[in-house]
Short mmCIF file of C-alpha atoms and ligand atoms in Angstrom, two decimals:
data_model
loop_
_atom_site.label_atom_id
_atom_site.label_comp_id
_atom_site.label_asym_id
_atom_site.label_seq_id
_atom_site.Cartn_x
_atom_site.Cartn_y
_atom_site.Cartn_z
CA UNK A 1 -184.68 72.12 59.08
CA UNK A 2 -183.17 72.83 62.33
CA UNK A 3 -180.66 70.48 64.10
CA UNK A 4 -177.40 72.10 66.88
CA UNK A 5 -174.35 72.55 64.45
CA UNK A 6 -176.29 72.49 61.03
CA UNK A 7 -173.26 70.48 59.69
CA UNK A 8 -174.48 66.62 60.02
CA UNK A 9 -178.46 66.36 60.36
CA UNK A 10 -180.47 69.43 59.20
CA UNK A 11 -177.54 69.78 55.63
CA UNK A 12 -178.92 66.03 55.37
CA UNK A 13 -182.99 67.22 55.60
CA UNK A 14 -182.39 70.19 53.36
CA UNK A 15 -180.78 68.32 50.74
CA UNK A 16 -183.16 65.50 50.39
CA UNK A 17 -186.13 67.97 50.87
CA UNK A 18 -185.03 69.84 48.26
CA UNK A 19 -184.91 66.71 46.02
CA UNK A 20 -188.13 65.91 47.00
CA UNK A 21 -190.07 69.17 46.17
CA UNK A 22 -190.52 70.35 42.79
CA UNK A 23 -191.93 73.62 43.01
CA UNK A 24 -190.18 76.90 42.65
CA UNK A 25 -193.00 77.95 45.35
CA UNK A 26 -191.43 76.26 48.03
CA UNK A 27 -188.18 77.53 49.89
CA UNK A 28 -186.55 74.53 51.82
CA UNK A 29 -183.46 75.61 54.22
CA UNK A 30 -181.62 74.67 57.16
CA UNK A 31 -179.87 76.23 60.41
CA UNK A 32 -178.73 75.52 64.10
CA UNK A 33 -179.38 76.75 67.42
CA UNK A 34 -175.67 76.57 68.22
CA UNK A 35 -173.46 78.74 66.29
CA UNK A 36 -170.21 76.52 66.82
CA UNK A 37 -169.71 75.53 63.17
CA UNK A 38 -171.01 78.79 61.31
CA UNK A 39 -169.94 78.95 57.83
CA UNK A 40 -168.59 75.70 57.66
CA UNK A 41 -169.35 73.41 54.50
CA UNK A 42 -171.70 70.38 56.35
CA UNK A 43 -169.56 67.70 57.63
CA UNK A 44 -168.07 65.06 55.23
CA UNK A 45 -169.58 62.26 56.28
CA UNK A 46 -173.02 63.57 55.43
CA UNK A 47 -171.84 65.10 52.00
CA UNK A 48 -170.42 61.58 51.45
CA UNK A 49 -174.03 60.10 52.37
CA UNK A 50 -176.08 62.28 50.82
CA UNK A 51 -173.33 61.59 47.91
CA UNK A 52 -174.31 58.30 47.33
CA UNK A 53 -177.42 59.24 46.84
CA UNK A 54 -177.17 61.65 44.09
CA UNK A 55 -177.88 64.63 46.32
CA UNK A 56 -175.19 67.69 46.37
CA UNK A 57 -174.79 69.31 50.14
CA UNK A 58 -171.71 71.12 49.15
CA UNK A 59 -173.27 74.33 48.02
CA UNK A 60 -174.65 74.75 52.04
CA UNK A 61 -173.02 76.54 55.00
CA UNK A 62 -173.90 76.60 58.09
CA UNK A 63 -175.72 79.22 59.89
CA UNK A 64 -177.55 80.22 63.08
CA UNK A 65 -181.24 80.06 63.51
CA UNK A 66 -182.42 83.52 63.91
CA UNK A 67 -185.75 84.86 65.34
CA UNK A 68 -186.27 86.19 61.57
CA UNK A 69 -186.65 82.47 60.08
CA UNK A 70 -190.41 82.59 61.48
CA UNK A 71 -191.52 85.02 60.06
CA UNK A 72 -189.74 83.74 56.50
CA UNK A 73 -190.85 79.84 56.99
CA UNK A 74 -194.17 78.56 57.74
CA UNK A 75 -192.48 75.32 58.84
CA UNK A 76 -189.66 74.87 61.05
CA UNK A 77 -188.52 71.26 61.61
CA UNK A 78 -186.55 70.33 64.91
CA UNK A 79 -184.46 66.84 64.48
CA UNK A 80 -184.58 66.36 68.05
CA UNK A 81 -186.33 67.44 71.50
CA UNK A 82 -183.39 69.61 72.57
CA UNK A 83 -183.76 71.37 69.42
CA UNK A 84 -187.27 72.18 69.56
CA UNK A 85 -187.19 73.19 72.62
CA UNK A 86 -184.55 75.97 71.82
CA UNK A 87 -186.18 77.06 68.72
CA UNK A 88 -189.42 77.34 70.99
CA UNK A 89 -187.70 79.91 73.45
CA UNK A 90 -187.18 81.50 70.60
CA UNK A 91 -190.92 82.27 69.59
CA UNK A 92 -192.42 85.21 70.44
CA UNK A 93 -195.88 84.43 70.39
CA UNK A 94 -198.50 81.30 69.55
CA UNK A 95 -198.04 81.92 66.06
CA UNK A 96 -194.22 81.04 66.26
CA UNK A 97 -194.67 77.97 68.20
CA UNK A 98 -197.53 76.83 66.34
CA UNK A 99 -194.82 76.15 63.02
CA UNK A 100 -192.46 74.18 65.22
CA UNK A 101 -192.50 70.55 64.75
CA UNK A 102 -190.48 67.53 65.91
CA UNK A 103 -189.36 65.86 62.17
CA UNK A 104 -189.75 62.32 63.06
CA UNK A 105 -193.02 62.99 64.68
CA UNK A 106 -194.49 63.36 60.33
CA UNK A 107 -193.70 59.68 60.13
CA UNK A 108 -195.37 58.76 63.74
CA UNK A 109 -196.80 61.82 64.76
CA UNK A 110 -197.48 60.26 68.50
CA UNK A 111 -193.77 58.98 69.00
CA UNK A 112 -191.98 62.10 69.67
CA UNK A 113 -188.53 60.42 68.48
CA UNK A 114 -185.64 62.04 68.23
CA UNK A 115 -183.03 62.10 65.30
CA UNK A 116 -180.35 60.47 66.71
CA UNK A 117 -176.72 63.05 66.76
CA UNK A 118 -174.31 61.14 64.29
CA UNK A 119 -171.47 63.50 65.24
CA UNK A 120 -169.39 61.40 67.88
CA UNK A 121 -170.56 58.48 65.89
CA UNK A 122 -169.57 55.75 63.03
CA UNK A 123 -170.07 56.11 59.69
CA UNK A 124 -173.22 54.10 59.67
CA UNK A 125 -174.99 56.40 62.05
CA UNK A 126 -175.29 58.77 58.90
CA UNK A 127 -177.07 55.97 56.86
CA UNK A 128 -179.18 55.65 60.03
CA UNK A 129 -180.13 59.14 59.88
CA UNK A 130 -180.20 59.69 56.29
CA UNK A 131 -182.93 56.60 56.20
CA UNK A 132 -184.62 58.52 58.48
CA UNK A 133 -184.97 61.87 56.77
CA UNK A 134 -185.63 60.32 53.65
CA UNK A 135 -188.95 58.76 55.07
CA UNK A 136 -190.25 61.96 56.93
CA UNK A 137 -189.01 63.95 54.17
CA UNK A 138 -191.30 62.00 51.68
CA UNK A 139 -194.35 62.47 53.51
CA UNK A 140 -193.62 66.64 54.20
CA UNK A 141 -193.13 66.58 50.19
CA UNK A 142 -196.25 64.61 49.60
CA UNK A 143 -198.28 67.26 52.23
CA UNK A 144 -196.80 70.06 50.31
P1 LIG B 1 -175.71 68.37 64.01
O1 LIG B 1 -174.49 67.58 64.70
O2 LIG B 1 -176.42 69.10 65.14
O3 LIG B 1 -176.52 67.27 63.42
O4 LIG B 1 -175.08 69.31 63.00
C1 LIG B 1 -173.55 68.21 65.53
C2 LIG B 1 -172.54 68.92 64.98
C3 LIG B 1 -171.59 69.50 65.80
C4 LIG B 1 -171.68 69.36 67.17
C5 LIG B 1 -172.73 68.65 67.72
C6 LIG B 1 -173.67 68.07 66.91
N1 LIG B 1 -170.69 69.93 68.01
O5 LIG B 1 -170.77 69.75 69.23
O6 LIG B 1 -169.80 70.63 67.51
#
């Protein structure tokens, strides 16, 4: 799960993924492309969401996406076009690019949508996203 700061949206999509998936088989993490807030517990306002519903992020720091995360994941999940298209220049070859995927687009896989940033944002906007991540995040469990 791969968002810029990995401190408000991708925490949110590990968390809840990890909720989701019950198998020991299956590694869920999360990074960003910018390394701003590295180290940094996730932001408050999505430990507070994610809170509410029963999920811990407080056991998550942030860290930079590295080159190394494709050959560990199979999957890499960008919450929005900017995103994706940094982890992209990241691949070094078909194989790479071939496991990057916008997140929204496993709920409407023609709408190319973008998680929406929550950082500058109210309070709600975290709801907004957390709603979001829950629904893609139940159909990546269900395909895994
Ligand atoms: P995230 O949100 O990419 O969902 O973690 C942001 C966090 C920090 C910043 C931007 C977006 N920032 O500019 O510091």
């Amino acid at each position: 799960m791969v968002c810029l700061g990995n401190i408000c949206r991708s925490p949110l999509a590990e968390g809840i993924l990890q909720s989701k998936v019950h198998s020991d088989s299956i590694q869920v993490d999360s990074a960003g492309t910018a390394a701003y807030h590295v180290g940094e517990l996730p932001d408050q306002r999505s430990i507070a969401v994610a809170k509410k519903y029963g999920i811990d992020l407080t056991k998550q720091r942030a860290r930079k996406f590295s080159v190394k995360d494709f050959d560990t994941f199979d999957l890499i999940y960008a919450m929005d076009a900017s995103n994706y298209q940094n982890i992209l220049d990241l691949a070094r070859n078909n194989e790479d690019e071939q496991k990057v995927k916008l997140i929204l687009n496993e709920i409407d896989s023609e709408s190319n949508s973008d998680v929406p940033d929550p950082y500058y944002g109210e309070n709600d906007g975290f709801e907004n996203v957390y709603q979001m991540l829950d629904t893609a995040c139940a159909i990546i469990a269900l395909k895994n």
